[in-house]
Amino acid sequence: MSFENILVEQRGAVTLITLNRPQALNALNSLVLEDLIAAFAAFEADPSQRCAVLTGAGEKAFAAGADIKEMADKPAADFYSQDFFSRWTSHLVKTTRKPWIAAVNGFALGGGCELAMMADFIIAADTARFGQPEIKLGVAPGMGGSQRLTRAVGKAKAMEMCLTGRMMGAEEAERSGLVARVVPLANLLDEALKTAAEIAAMPPLAAIANKEMVNAAFETTLEQGVLLERRIFQVLTATEDKAEGMAAFIEKRPGVWQGK
Ligand code: HXC
């Protein structure tokens, strides 16, 4: 598949997707959105692909936000009638059941921060900077920033960032629970791809199940979440990969997964 605004490569069982508008700091316009939706749908549908990494081209930005030039003259009625920004969540979060990682290589601002937070987790370069500066444009986050950032870093920091537009550096982002890990920029892609390959080598049904369970923690009560976890665990015990995984442990050999 080839796209104009993103690059997509398969590295073994890992799909690497790169936002590719470095001249505009990878700002997210509607063409990028269409390309991303198609790339994520292809990743989800291809049984040979088990984990994805999303990053930005260039050293400066993961994505500096939704495309301000595209939004500037757009009438409010269009934002509303097109339910602008809704397709990101429905395609990248809800329909993508396989795991994916955001490798944040620089600015992740506004929609860029929100896109990174749609990932299952973020690995950040030491140069990464996160922010929700929409207030300075007379608006507010529109792709989940006020909700996902608050859940990730808590009210105090999320509120401060949304109200002042201040950016959070990589070290603070790790300390605050926004990112899983910080690595030197030069190692970012290798580290993200290595982590993705590790996930891709796991039993695939169990990978989807683990993702589903952790995500449920954000949507349910503790009691409902723990029940869902127990039921999914019980379902997994019926899989061939469970039989193989436990046999392989007992026989002191690596497991061979069928995804069944
Ligand atoms: C369109 C953008 C852009 C954006 C940068 N560019 N961000 N174009 N949309 N979000 C373009 C610039 O216009 C410029 O193009 C080129 O990228 C390089 O950017 P500079 O500003 O020259 O770089 P620099 O001085 O290094 O500053 C970097 C920056 C700054 C601090 C990241 O670009 C910036 O503040 N960008 C906007 C960040 C932002 O507000 N994001 C939130 C958007 S709203 P030219 O052609 O001029 O050289 C959003 C949520 C939407 O995401 C929800 C609302 C409902």
PDB file of C-alpha atoms and ligand atoms in Angstrom:
ATOM      1  CA  MET A   1       0.000   0.000   0.000  1.00  0.00           C
ATOM      2  CA  SER A   2       1.358   3.441  -0.715  1.00  0.00           C
ATOM      3  CA  PHE A   3       0.204   6.731   0.753  1.00  0.00           C
ATOM      4  CA  GLU A   4       0.950  10.397   0.229  1.00  0.00           C
ATOM      5  CA  ASN A   5       1.070  11.588   3.799  1.00  0.00           C
ATOM      6  CA  ILE A   6       2.346   8.604   5.723  1.00  0.00           C
ATOM      7  CA  LEU A   7       4.903   5.846   5.157  1.00  0.00           C
ATOM      8  CA  VAL A   8       4.040   2.248   5.936  1.00  0.00           C
ATOM      9  CA  GLU A   9       6.552  -0.590   6.132  1.00  0.00           C
ATOM     10  CA  GLN A  10       6.339  -4.120   7.428  1.00  0.00           C
ATOM     11  CA  ARG A  11       9.309  -5.226   9.535  1.00  0.00           C
ATOM     12  CA  GLY A  12       8.584  -8.891  10.150  1.00  0.00           C
ATOM     13  CA  ALA A  13       5.403  -8.999  12.204  1.00  0.00           C
ATOM     14  CA  VAL A  14       5.622  -5.280  13.051  1.00  0.00           C
ATOM     15  CA  THR A  15       4.010  -2.530  10.969  1.00  0.00           C
ATOM     16  CA  LEU A  16       5.873   0.778  11.126  1.00  0.00           C
ATOM     17  CA  ILE A  17       3.710   3.791  10.266  1.00  0.00           C
ATOM     18  CA  THR A  18       5.407   7.187   9.911  1.00  0.00           C
ATOM     19  CA  LEU A  19       3.556  10.500   9.711  1.00  0.00           C
ATOM     20  CA  ASN A  20       5.272  12.129   6.778  1.00  0.00           C
ATOM     21  CA  ARG A  21       4.662  15.869   6.527  1.00  0.00           C
ATOM     22  CA  PRO A  22       7.876  17.037   8.204  1.00  0.00           C
ATOM     23  CA  GLN A  23       7.681  20.453   6.488  1.00  0.00           C
ATOM     24  CA  ALA A  24       4.471  21.084   8.485  1.00  0.00           C
ATOM     25  CA  LEU A  25       5.787  19.311  11.605  1.00  0.00           C
ATOM     26  CA  ASN A  26       3.529  16.371  10.684  1.00  0.00           C
ATOM     27  CA  ALA A  27       0.361  18.409  11.304  1.00  0.00           C
ATOM     28  CA  LEU A  28      -2.688  16.199  11.029  1.00  0.00           C
ATOM     29  CA  ASN A  29      -4.908  17.208   8.127  1.00  0.00           C
ATOM     30  CA  SER A  30      -7.832  15.222   6.775  1.00  0.00           C
ATOM     31  CA  LEU A  31      -5.626  13.483   4.183  1.00  0.00           C
ATOM     32  CA  VAL A  32      -3.343  12.196   6.961  1.00  0.00           C
ATOM     33  CA  LEU A  33      -6.431  10.968   8.786  1.00  0.00           C
ATOM     34  CA  GLU A  34      -7.701   9.046   5.750  1.00  0.00           C
ATOM     35  CA  ASP A  35      -4.260   7.497   5.199  1.00  0.00           C
ATOM     36  CA  LEU A  36      -3.946   6.535   8.870  1.00  0.00           C
ATOM     37  CA  ILE A  37      -7.382   4.945   8.923  1.00  0.00           C
ATOM     38  CA  ALA A  38      -6.523   2.863   5.842  1.00  0.00           C
ATOM     39  CA  ALA A  39      -3.103   1.884   7.236  1.00  0.00           C
ATOM     40  CA  PHE A  40      -4.522   0.847  10.613  1.00  0.00           C
ATOM     41  CA  ALA A  41      -7.333  -1.118   8.907  1.00  0.00           C
ATOM     42  CA  ALA A  42      -4.737  -2.971   6.775  1.00  0.00           C
ATOM     43  CA  PHE A  43      -2.627  -3.688   9.873  1.00  0.00           C
ATOM     44  CA  GLU A  44      -5.659  -4.999  11.747  1.00  0.00           C
ATOM     45  CA  ALA A  45      -6.759  -7.202   8.840  1.00  0.00           C
ATOM     46  CA  ASP A  46      -3.334  -8.755   8.090  1.00  0.00           C
ATOM     47  CA  PRO A  47      -2.791 -11.886  10.198  1.00  0.00           C
ATOM     48  CA  SER A  48       0.985 -11.684   9.655  1.00  0.00           C
ATOM     49  CA  GLN A  49       1.078  -8.326  11.502  1.00  0.00           C
ATOM     50  CA  ARG A  50       0.963  -8.437  15.299  1.00  0.00           C
ATOM     51  CA  CYS A  51       1.991  -5.019  16.582  1.00  0.00           C
ATOM     52  CA  ALA A  52       2.419  -1.524  15.106  1.00  0.00           C
ATOM     53  CA  VAL A  53       4.594   1.486  15.817  1.00  0.00           C
ATOM     54  CA  LEU A  54       3.488   5.013  14.918  1.00  0.00           C
ATOM     55  CA  THR A  55       6.097   7.755  14.723  1.00  0.00           C
ATOM     56  CA  GLY A  56       6.767  11.085  12.993  1.00  0.00           C
ATOM     57  CA  ALA A  57       9.201  11.840  10.186  1.00  0.00           C
ATOM     58  CA  GLY A  58      12.082  14.151  11.032  1.00  0.00           C
ATOM     59  CA  GLU A  59      13.679  14.871  14.376  1.00  0.00           C
ATOM     60  CA  LYS A  60      11.500  17.791  15.353  1.00  0.00           C
ATOM     61  CA  ALA A  61       7.944  16.549  15.682  1.00  0.00           C
ATOM     62  CA  PHE A  62       5.768  13.517  16.191  1.00  0.00           C
ATOM     63  CA  ALA A  63       2.859  15.784  15.232  1.00  0.00           C
ATOM     64  CA  ALA A  64       2.397  19.479  16.063  1.00  0.00           C
ATOM     65  CA  GLY A  65      -1.369  19.104  16.147  1.00  0.00           C
ATOM     66  CA  ALA A  66      -4.393  19.155  13.919  1.00  0.00           C
ATOM     67  CA  ASP A  67      -3.708  21.257  10.827  1.00  0.00           C
ATOM     68  CA  ILE A  68      -4.454  24.822  11.868  1.00  0.00           C
ATOM     69  CA  LYS A  69      -4.383  26.033   8.262  1.00  0.00           C
ATOM     70  CA  GLU A  70      -7.088  23.523   7.344  1.00  0.00           C
ATOM     71  CA  MET A  71      -9.239  24.397  10.361  1.00  0.00           C
ATOM     72  CA  ALA A  72      -8.865  28.188  10.155  1.00  0.00           C
ATOM     73  CA  ASP A  73     -11.611  28.826   7.584  1.00  0.00           C
ATOM     74  CA  LYS A  74     -13.767  25.798   8.217  1.00  0.00           C
ATOM     75  CA  PRO A  75     -17.313  26.775   9.236  1.00  0.00           C
ATOM     76  CA  ALA A  76     -18.549  25.592  12.609  1.00  0.00           C
ATOM     77  CA  ALA A  77     -21.465  23.815  10.918  1.00  0.00           C
ATOM     78  CA  ASP A  78     -18.966  21.596   9.053  1.00  0.00           C
ATOM     79  CA  PHE A  79     -17.110  20.648  12.255  1.00  0.00           C
ATOM     80  CA  TYR A  80     -20.451  19.652  13.738  1.00  0.00           C
ATOM     81  CA  SER A  81     -22.113  17.980  10.747  1.00  0.00           C
ATOM     82  CA  GLN A  82     -18.942  15.983   9.931  1.00  0.00           C
ATOM     83  CA  ASP A  83     -18.537  15.164  13.627  1.00  0.00           C
ATOM     84  CA  PHE A  84     -14.956  16.345  13.156  1.00  0.00           C
ATOM     85  CA  PHE A  85     -12.332  14.252  14.999  1.00  0.00           C
ATOM     86  CA  SER A  86     -14.740  11.386  15.768  1.00  0.00           C
ATOM     87  CA  ARG A  87     -13.242   9.033  13.178  1.00  0.00           C
ATOM     88  CA  TRP A  88      -9.837   9.040  14.868  1.00  0.00           C
ATOM     89  CA  THR A  89     -11.222   7.396  17.972  1.00  0.00           C
ATOM     90  CA  SER A  90     -13.511   4.998  16.178  1.00  0.00           C
ATOM     91  CA  HIS A  91     -10.776   3.672  13.871  1.00  0.00           C
ATOM     92  CA  LEU A  92      -7.550   3.954  15.847  1.00  0.00           C
ATOM     93  CA  VAL A  93      -8.879   3.106  19.277  1.00  0.00           C
ATOM     94  CA  LYS A  94     -12.059   1.056  18.948  1.00  0.00           C
ATOM     95  CA  THR A  95     -11.519  -1.046  15.816  1.00  0.00           C
ATOM     96  CA  THR A  96      -7.791  -1.581  16.279  1.00  0.00           C
ATOM     97  CA  ARG A  97      -7.708  -4.496  18.665  1.00  0.00           C
ATOM     98  CA  LYS A  98      -4.079  -5.378  18.060  1.00  0.00           C
ATOM     99  CA  PRO A  99      -1.497  -3.512  20.138  1.00  0.00           C
ATOM    100  CA  TRP A 100       0.309  -0.418  18.859  1.00  0.00           C
ATOM    101  CA  ILE A 101       2.920   1.908  20.298  1.00  0.00           C
ATOM    102  CA  ALA A 102       3.457   5.626  19.730  1.00  0.00           C
ATOM    103  CA  ALA A 103       7.160   6.464  19.378  1.00  0.00           C
ATOM    104  CA  VAL A 104       7.162  10.196  20.116  1.00  0.00           C
ATOM    105  CA  ASN A 105      10.193  11.844  18.562  1.00  0.00           C
ATOM    106  CA  GLY A 106       9.633  15.558  19.319  1.00  0.00           C
ATOM    107  CA  PHE A 107       6.624  17.865  19.605  1.00  0.00           C
ATOM    108  CA  ALA A 108       3.357  16.064  20.350  1.00  0.00           C
ATOM    109  CA  LEU A 109       0.982  18.992  20.629  1.00  0.00           C
ATOM    110  CA  GLY A 110      -2.790  19.289  20.525  1.00  0.00           C
ATOM    111  CA  GLY A 111      -4.067  16.565  18.208  1.00  0.00           C
ATOM    112  CA  GLY A 112      -0.507  15.171  18.113  1.00  0.00           C
ATOM    113  CA  CYS A 113      -0.548  14.598  21.869  1.00  0.00           C
ATOM    114  CA  GLU A 114      -4.069  13.229  21.589  1.00  0.00           C
ATOM    115  CA  LEU A 115      -3.029  10.840  18.810  1.00  0.00           C
ATOM    116  CA  ALA A 116      -0.077   9.597  20.885  1.00  0.00           C
ATOM    117  CA  MET A 117      -2.420   9.031  23.837  1.00  0.00           C
ATOM    118  CA  MET A 118      -4.665   6.841  21.637  1.00  0.00           C
ATOM    119  CA  ALA A 119      -1.762   4.366  21.452  1.00  0.00           C
ATOM    120  CA  ASP A 120      -1.578   1.491  23.908  1.00  0.00           C
ATOM    121  CA  PHE A 121       1.494   3.151  25.312  1.00  0.00           C
ATOM    122  CA  ILE A 122       4.034   5.801  24.458  1.00  0.00           C
ATOM    123  CA  ILE A 123       7.797   5.481  24.246  1.00  0.00           C
ATOM    124  CA  ALA A 124       9.276   8.972  24.140  1.00  0.00           C
ATOM    125  CA  ALA A 125      12.557  10.380  22.921  1.00  0.00           C
ATOM    126  CA  ASP A 126      14.370  12.524  25.471  1.00  0.00           C
ATOM    127  CA  THR A 127      13.523  15.460  23.172  1.00  0.00           C
ATOM    128  CA  ALA A 128       9.752  14.818  23.244  1.00  0.00           C
ATOM    129  CA  ARG A 129       7.455  17.638  24.359  1.00  0.00           C
ATOM    130  CA  PHE A 130       3.781  17.119  25.074  1.00  0.00           C
ATOM    131  CA  GLY A 131       1.120  19.801  25.273  1.00  0.00           C
ATOM    132  CA  GLN A 132      -2.500  20.801  24.737  1.00  0.00           C
ATOM    133  CA  PRO A 133      -2.090  24.391  23.522  1.00  0.00           C
ATOM    134  CA  GLU A 134      -5.527  24.649  21.872  1.00  0.00           C
ATOM    135  CA  ILE A 135      -6.615  27.327  24.344  1.00  0.00           C
ATOM    136  CA  LYS A 136      -4.198  29.738  22.629  1.00  0.00           C
ATOM    137  CA  LEU A 137      -6.196  29.230  19.405  1.00  0.00           C
ATOM    138  CA  GLY A 138      -9.495  30.017  21.119  1.00  0.00           C
ATOM    139  CA  VAL A 139     -10.544  26.382  21.282  1.00  0.00           C
ATOM    140  CA  ALA A 140      -9.877  23.324  23.441  1.00  0.00           C
ATOM    141  CA  PRO A 141      -8.793  19.711  22.900  1.00  0.00           C
ATOM    142  CA  GLY A 142     -11.108  17.922  20.461  1.00  0.00           C
ATOM    143  CA  MET A 143      -9.671  14.412  20.131  1.00  0.00           C
ATOM    144  CA  GLY A 144      -9.748  13.220  23.721  1.00  0.00           C
ATOM    145  CA  GLY A 145      -6.978  15.337  25.271  1.00  0.00           C
ATOM    146  CA  SER A 146      -8.979  16.658  28.182  1.00  0.00           C
ATOM    147  CA  GLN A 147     -10.018  13.109  29.070  1.00  0.00           C
ATOM    148  CA  ARG A 148      -6.992  10.936  28.286  1.00  0.00           C
ATOM    149  CA  LEU A 149      -4.410  13.420  29.594  1.00  0.00           C
ATOM    150  CA  THR A 150      -6.358  13.807  32.826  1.00  0.00           C
ATOM    151  CA  ARG A 151      -6.564  10.046  33.277  1.00  0.00           C
ATOM    152  CA  ALA A 152      -2.837   9.708  32.543  1.00  0.00           C
ATOM    153  CA  VAL A 153      -1.329  12.516  34.631  1.00  0.00           C
ATOM    154  CA  GLY A 154      -4.137  13.532  36.996  1.00  0.00           C
ATOM    155  CA  LYS A 155      -6.215  16.690  37.292  1.00  0.00           C
ATOM    156  CA  ALA A 156      -3.571  19.139  38.511  1.00  0.00           C
ATOM    157  CA  LYS A 157      -1.119  18.735  35.651  1.00  0.00           C
ATOM    158  CA  ALA A 158      -3.794  18.195  32.978  1.00  0.00           C
ATOM    159  CA  MET A 159      -5.700  21.284  34.056  1.00  0.00           C
ATOM    160  CA  GLU A 160      -2.531  23.372  34.204  1.00  0.00           C
ATOM    161  CA  MET A 161      -1.459  22.199  30.753  1.00  0.00           C
ATOM    162  CA  CYS A 162      -4.873  22.801  29.163  1.00  0.00           C
ATOM    163  CA  LEU A 163      -5.312  26.217  30.788  1.00  0.00           C
ATOM    164  CA  THR A 164      -1.804  27.542  30.111  1.00  0.00           C
ATOM    165  CA  GLY A 165      -0.774  25.522  27.056  1.00  0.00           C
ATOM    166  CA  ARG A 166       2.515  24.712  28.782  1.00  0.00           C
ATOM    167  CA  MET A 167       4.500  21.825  27.359  1.00  0.00           C
ATOM    168  CA  MET A 168       5.686  18.886  29.406  1.00  0.00           C
ATOM    169  CA  GLY A 169       9.133  17.488  28.670  1.00  0.00           C
ATOM    170  CA  ALA A 170       9.956  13.809  28.381  1.00  0.00           C
ATOM    171  CA  GLU A 171      11.347  13.401  31.881  1.00  0.00           C
ATOM    172  CA  GLU A 172       8.274  14.971  33.502  1.00  0.00           C
ATOM    173  CA  ALA A 173       6.026  12.929  31.202  1.00  0.00           C
ATOM    174  CA  GLU A 174       7.624   9.708  32.404  1.00  0.00           C
ATOM    175  CA  ARG A 175       7.472  10.769  36.031  1.00  0.00           C
ATOM    176  CA  SER A 176       3.793  11.673  35.598  1.00  0.00           C
ATOM    177  CA  GLY A 177       2.783   8.382  33.977  1.00  0.00           C
ATOM    178  CA  LEU A 178       2.105   9.759  30.502  1.00  0.00           C
ATOM    179  CA  VAL A 179       4.828   7.686  28.859  1.00  0.00           C
ATOM    180  CA  ALA A 180       6.095   4.192  29.532  1.00  0.00           C
ATOM    181  CA  ARG A 181       9.753   4.930  28.904  1.00  0.00           C
ATOM    182  CA  VAL A 182      12.163   7.643  27.735  1.00  0.00           C
ATOM    183  CA  VAL A 183      15.127   6.814  25.506  1.00  0.00           C
ATOM    184  CA  PRO A 184      17.710   8.920  23.661  1.00  0.00           C
ATOM    185  CA  LEU A 185      16.308  10.228  20.370  1.00  0.00           C
ATOM    186  CA  ALA A 186      18.930   8.297  18.395  1.00  0.00           C
ATOM    187  CA  ASN A 187      17.660   5.001  19.865  1.00  0.00           C
ATOM    188  CA  LEU A 188      13.931   5.759  19.768  1.00  0.00           C
ATOM    189  CA  LEU A 189      12.939   3.854  16.661  1.00  0.00           C
ATOM    190  CA  ASP A 190      15.127   0.842  17.470  1.00  0.00           C
ATOM    191  CA  GLU A 191      13.744   0.668  21.005  1.00  0.00           C
ATOM    192  CA  ALA A 192      10.129   1.025  19.853  1.00  0.00           C
ATOM    193  CA  LEU A 193      10.573  -1.582  17.117  1.00  0.00           C
ATOM    194  CA  LYS A 194      12.324  -3.939  19.542  1.00  0.00           C
ATOM    195  CA  THR A 195       9.491  -3.593  22.047  1.00  0.00           C
ATOM    196  CA  ALA A 196       6.919  -4.068  19.287  1.00  0.00           C
ATOM    197  CA  ALA A 197       8.738  -7.202  18.070  1.00  0.00           C
ATOM    198  CA  GLU A 198       8.658  -8.558  21.623  1.00  0.00           C
ATOM    199  CA  ILE A 199       4.882  -8.021  21.761  1.00  0.00           C
ATOM    200  CA  ALA A 200       4.490  -9.427  18.235  1.00  0.00           C
ATOM    201  CA  ALA A 201       6.167 -12.642  19.402  1.00  0.00           C
ATOM    202  CA  MET A 202       3.575 -13.163  22.166  1.00  0.00           C
ATOM    203  CA  PRO A 203       0.538 -15.411  21.731  1.00  0.00           C
ATOM    204  CA  PRO A 204      -1.668 -13.134  19.579  1.00  0.00           C
ATOM    205  CA  LEU A 205      -5.034 -13.830  21.231  1.00  0.00           C
ATOM    206  CA  ALA A 206      -3.502 -13.211  24.634  1.00  0.00           C
ATOM    207  CA  ALA A 207      -2.045  -9.920  23.370  1.00  0.00           C
ATOM    208  CA  ILE A 208      -5.461  -8.715  22.227  1.00  0.00           C
ATOM    209  CA  ALA A 209      -7.013  -9.907  25.483  1.00  0.00           C
ATOM    210  CA  ASN A 210      -4.437  -8.155  27.668  1.00  0.00           C
ATOM    211  CA  LYS A 211      -4.996  -4.906  25.760  1.00  0.00           C
ATOM    212  CA  GLU A 212      -8.765  -5.220  26.077  1.00  0.00           C
ATOM    213  CA  MET A 213      -8.535  -5.789  29.831  1.00  0.00           C
ATOM    214  CA  VAL A 214      -6.250  -2.849  30.568  1.00  0.00           C
ATOM    215  CA  ASN A 215      -8.410  -0.545  28.447  1.00  0.00           C
ATOM    216  CA  ALA A 216     -11.490  -1.696  30.343  1.00  0.00           C
ATOM    217  CA  ALA A 217      -9.990  -0.123  33.470  1.00  0.00           C
ATOM    218  CA  PHE A 218     -10.792   3.275  31.936  1.00  0.00           C
ATOM    219  CA  GLU A 219     -14.379   2.438  31.057  1.00  0.00           C
ATOM    220  CA  THR A 220     -15.804   0.392  33.927  1.00  0.00           C
ATOM    221  CA  THR A 221     -16.188   0.190  37.657  1.00  0.00           C
ATOM    222  CA  LEU A 222     -13.595  -1.905  39.511  1.00  0.00           C
ATOM    223  CA  GLU A 223     -16.116  -4.686  40.046  1.00  0.00           C
ATOM    224  CA  GLN A 224     -17.151  -4.824  36.377  1.00  0.00           C
ATOM    225  CA  GLY A 225     -13.534  -4.590  35.247  1.00  0.00           C
ATOM    226  CA  VAL A 226     -12.401  -7.420  37.483  1.00  0.00           C
ATOM    227  CA  LEU A 227     -15.330  -9.540  36.272  1.00  0.00           C
ATOM    228  CA  LEU A 228     -14.460  -8.815  32.635  1.00  0.00           C
ATOM    229  CA  GLU A 229     -10.839  -9.731  33.367  1.00  0.00           C
ATOM    230  CA  ARG A 230     -11.846 -13.032  34.955  1.00  0.00           C
ATOM    231  CA  ARG A 231     -14.145 -13.934  32.037  1.00  0.00           C
ATOM    232  CA  ILE A 232     -11.510 -13.123  29.417  1.00  0.00           C
ATOM    233  CA  PHE A 233      -8.950 -15.117  31.415  1.00  0.00           C
ATOM    234  CA  GLN A 234     -11.364 -18.051  31.481  1.00  0.00           C
ATOM    235  CA  VAL A 235     -11.953 -17.804  27.716  1.00  0.00           C
ATOM    236  CA  LEU A 236      -8.193 -17.809  27.084  1.00  0.00           C
ATOM    237  CA  THR A 237      -7.854 -21.094  28.971  1.00  0.00           C
ATOM    238  CA  ALA A 238      -9.771 -22.706  26.089  1.00  0.00           C
ATOM    239  CA  THR A 239      -7.164 -21.691  23.490  1.00  0.00           C
ATOM    240  CA  GLU A 240      -4.533 -23.910  21.900  1.00  0.00           C
ATOM    241  CA  ASP A 241      -1.967 -21.252  22.765  1.00  0.00           C
ATOM    242  CA  LYS A 242      -2.746 -21.726  26.459  1.00  0.00           C
ATOM    243  CA  ALA A 243      -2.157 -25.482  26.173  1.00  0.00           C
ATOM    244  CA  GLU A 244       1.058 -24.834  24.235  1.00  0.00           C
ATOM    245  CA  GLY A 245       2.249 -22.072  26.582  1.00  0.00           C
ATOM    246  CA  MET A 246       1.874 -24.161  29.713  1.00  0.00           C
ATOM    247  CA  ALA A 247       3.320 -27.294  28.067  1.00  0.00           C
ATOM    248  CA  ALA A 248       6.284 -25.284  26.773  1.00  0.00           C
ATOM    249  CA  PHE A 249       6.956 -23.924  30.267  1.00  0.00           C
ATOM    250  CA  ILE A 250       6.865 -27.393  31.805  1.00  0.00           C
ATOM    251  CA  GLU A 251       9.047 -28.851  29.017  1.00  0.00           C
ATOM    252  CA  LYS A 252      11.484 -25.913  29.338  1.00  0.00           C
ATOM    253  CA  ARG A 253      11.225 -24.860  25.672  1.00  0.00           C
ATOM    254  CA  PRO A 254       9.914 -21.775  23.856  1.00  0.00           C
ATOM    255  CA  GLY A 255       6.223 -21.807  22.913  1.00  0.00           C
ATOM    256  CA  VAL A 256       5.055 -21.886  19.301  1.00  0.00           C
ATOM    257  CA  TRP A 257       1.875 -19.865  18.853  1.00  0.00           C
ATOM    258  CA  GLN A 258      -1.044 -20.583  16.542  1.00  0.00           C
ATOM    259  CA  GLY A 259      -3.294 -17.669  17.443  1.00  0.00           C
ATOM    260  CA  LYS A 260      -6.015 -20.238  18.167  1.00  0.00           C
TER     261      LYS A 260
HETATM  262  C1  HXC B   1      -0.426  23.560  10.519  1.00  0.00           C
HETATM  263  C2  HXC B   1       1.695  23.769  11.343  1.00  0.00           C
HETATM  264  C3  HXC B   1       1.264  23.336  12.608  1.00  0.00           C
HETATM  265  C4  HXC B   1      -0.108  22.989  12.774  1.00  0.00           C
HETATM  266  C5  HXC B   1       3.372  23.762  12.719  1.00  0.00           C
HETATM  267  N1  HXC B   1       2.996  24.011  11.460  1.00  0.00           N
HETATM  268  N2  HXC B   1       2.331  23.344  13.444  1.00  0.00           N
HETATM  269  N3  HXC B   1       0.849  23.890  10.306  1.00  0.00           N
HETATM  270  N4  HXC B   1      -0.919  23.126  11.691  1.00  0.00           N
HETATM  271  N5  HXC B   1      -0.588  22.516  13.923  1.00  0.00           N
HETATM  272  C6  HXC B   1       3.845  24.512  10.362  1.00  0.00           C
HETATM  273  C7  HXC B   1       4.173  25.985  10.506  1.00  0.00           C
HETATM  274  O1  HXC B   1       3.112  26.782  10.022  1.00  0.00           O
HETATM  275  C8  HXC B   1       5.410  26.082   9.658  1.00  0.00           C
HETATM  276  O2  HXC B   1       5.040  26.112   8.291  1.00  0.00           O
HETATM  277  C9  HXC B   1       6.106  24.751   9.901  1.00  0.00           C
HETATM  278  O3  HXC B   1       5.099  23.859  10.377  1.00  0.00           O
HETATM  279  C10 HXC B   1       7.208  24.843  10.940  1.00  0.00           C
HETATM  280  O4  HXC B   1       6.642  25.404  12.124  1.00  0.00           O
HETATM  281  P1  HXC B   1       7.263  26.677  12.898  1.00  0.00           P
HETATM  282  O5  HXC B   1       6.180  27.271  13.698  1.00  0.00           O
HETATM  283  O6  HXC B   1       7.970  27.564  11.921  1.00  0.00           O
HETATM  284  O7  HXC B   1       8.355  25.972  13.816  1.00  0.00           O
HETATM  285  P2  HXC B   1       8.881  26.456  15.228  1.00  0.00           P
HETATM  286  O8  HXC B   1       9.092  27.948  15.249  1.00  0.00           O
HETATM  287  O9  HXC B   1      10.038  25.596  15.549  1.00  0.00           O
HETATM  288  O10 HXC B   1       7.723  26.158  16.278  1.00  0.00           O
HETATM  289  C11 HXC B   1       7.332  24.811  16.527  1.00  0.00           C
HETATM  290  C12 HXC B   1       5.939  24.790  17.286  1.00  0.00           C
HETATM  291  C13 HXC B   1       4.952  25.666  16.488  1.00  0.00           C
HETATM  292  C14 HXC B   1       6.136  25.340  18.681  1.00  0.00           C
HETATM  293  C15 HXC B   1       5.507  23.351  17.369  1.00  0.00           C
HETATM  294  O11 HXC B   1       4.966  25.253  15.118  1.00  0.00           O
HETATM  295  C16 HXC B   1       3.546  25.591  16.996  1.00  0.00           C
HETATM  296  O12 HXC B   1       3.242  26.196  18.007  1.00  0.00           O
HETATM  297  N6  HXC B   1       2.670  24.895  16.243  1.00  0.00           N
HETATM  298  C17 HXC B   1       1.263  24.865  16.563  1.00  0.00           C
HETATM  299  C18 HXC B   1       1.005  23.958  17.739  1.00  0.00           C
HETATM  300  C19 HXC B   1      -0.482  23.934  18.083  1.00  0.00           C
HETATM  301  O13 HXC B   1      -1.083  24.945  18.441  1.00  0.00           O
HETATM  302  N7  HXC B   1      -1.078  22.731  17.982  1.00  0.00           N
HETATM  303  C20 HXC B   1      -2.465  22.559  18.299  1.00  0.00           C
HETATM  304  C21 HXC B   1      -3.308  22.689  17.062  1.00  0.00           C
HETATM  305  S1  HXC B   1      -5.044  22.511  17.423  1.00  0.00           S
HETATM  306  P3  HXC B   1       5.431  27.344   7.328  1.00  0.00           P
HETATM  307  O14 HXC B   1       4.816  26.945   6.016  1.00  0.00           O
HETATM  308  O15 HXC B   1       4.867  28.541   7.946  1.00  0.00           O
HETATM  309  O16 HXC B   1       6.919  27.314   7.334  1.00  0.00           O
HETATM  310  C22 HXC B   1      -5.261  20.864  17.665  1.00  0.00           C
HETATM  311  C23 HXC B   1      -6.520  20.310  18.261  1.00  0.00           C
HETATM  312  C24 HXC B   1      -7.689  20.546  17.493  1.00  0.00           C
HETATM  313  O17 HXC B   1      -4.424  20.094  17.425  1.00  0.00           O
HETATM  314  C25 HXC B   1      -8.924  20.537  18.333  1.00  0.00           C
HETATM  315  C26 HXC B   1      -9.674  21.845  18.192  1.00  0.00           C
HETATM  316  C27 HXC B   1     -11.166  21.689  18.102  1.00  0.00           C
END
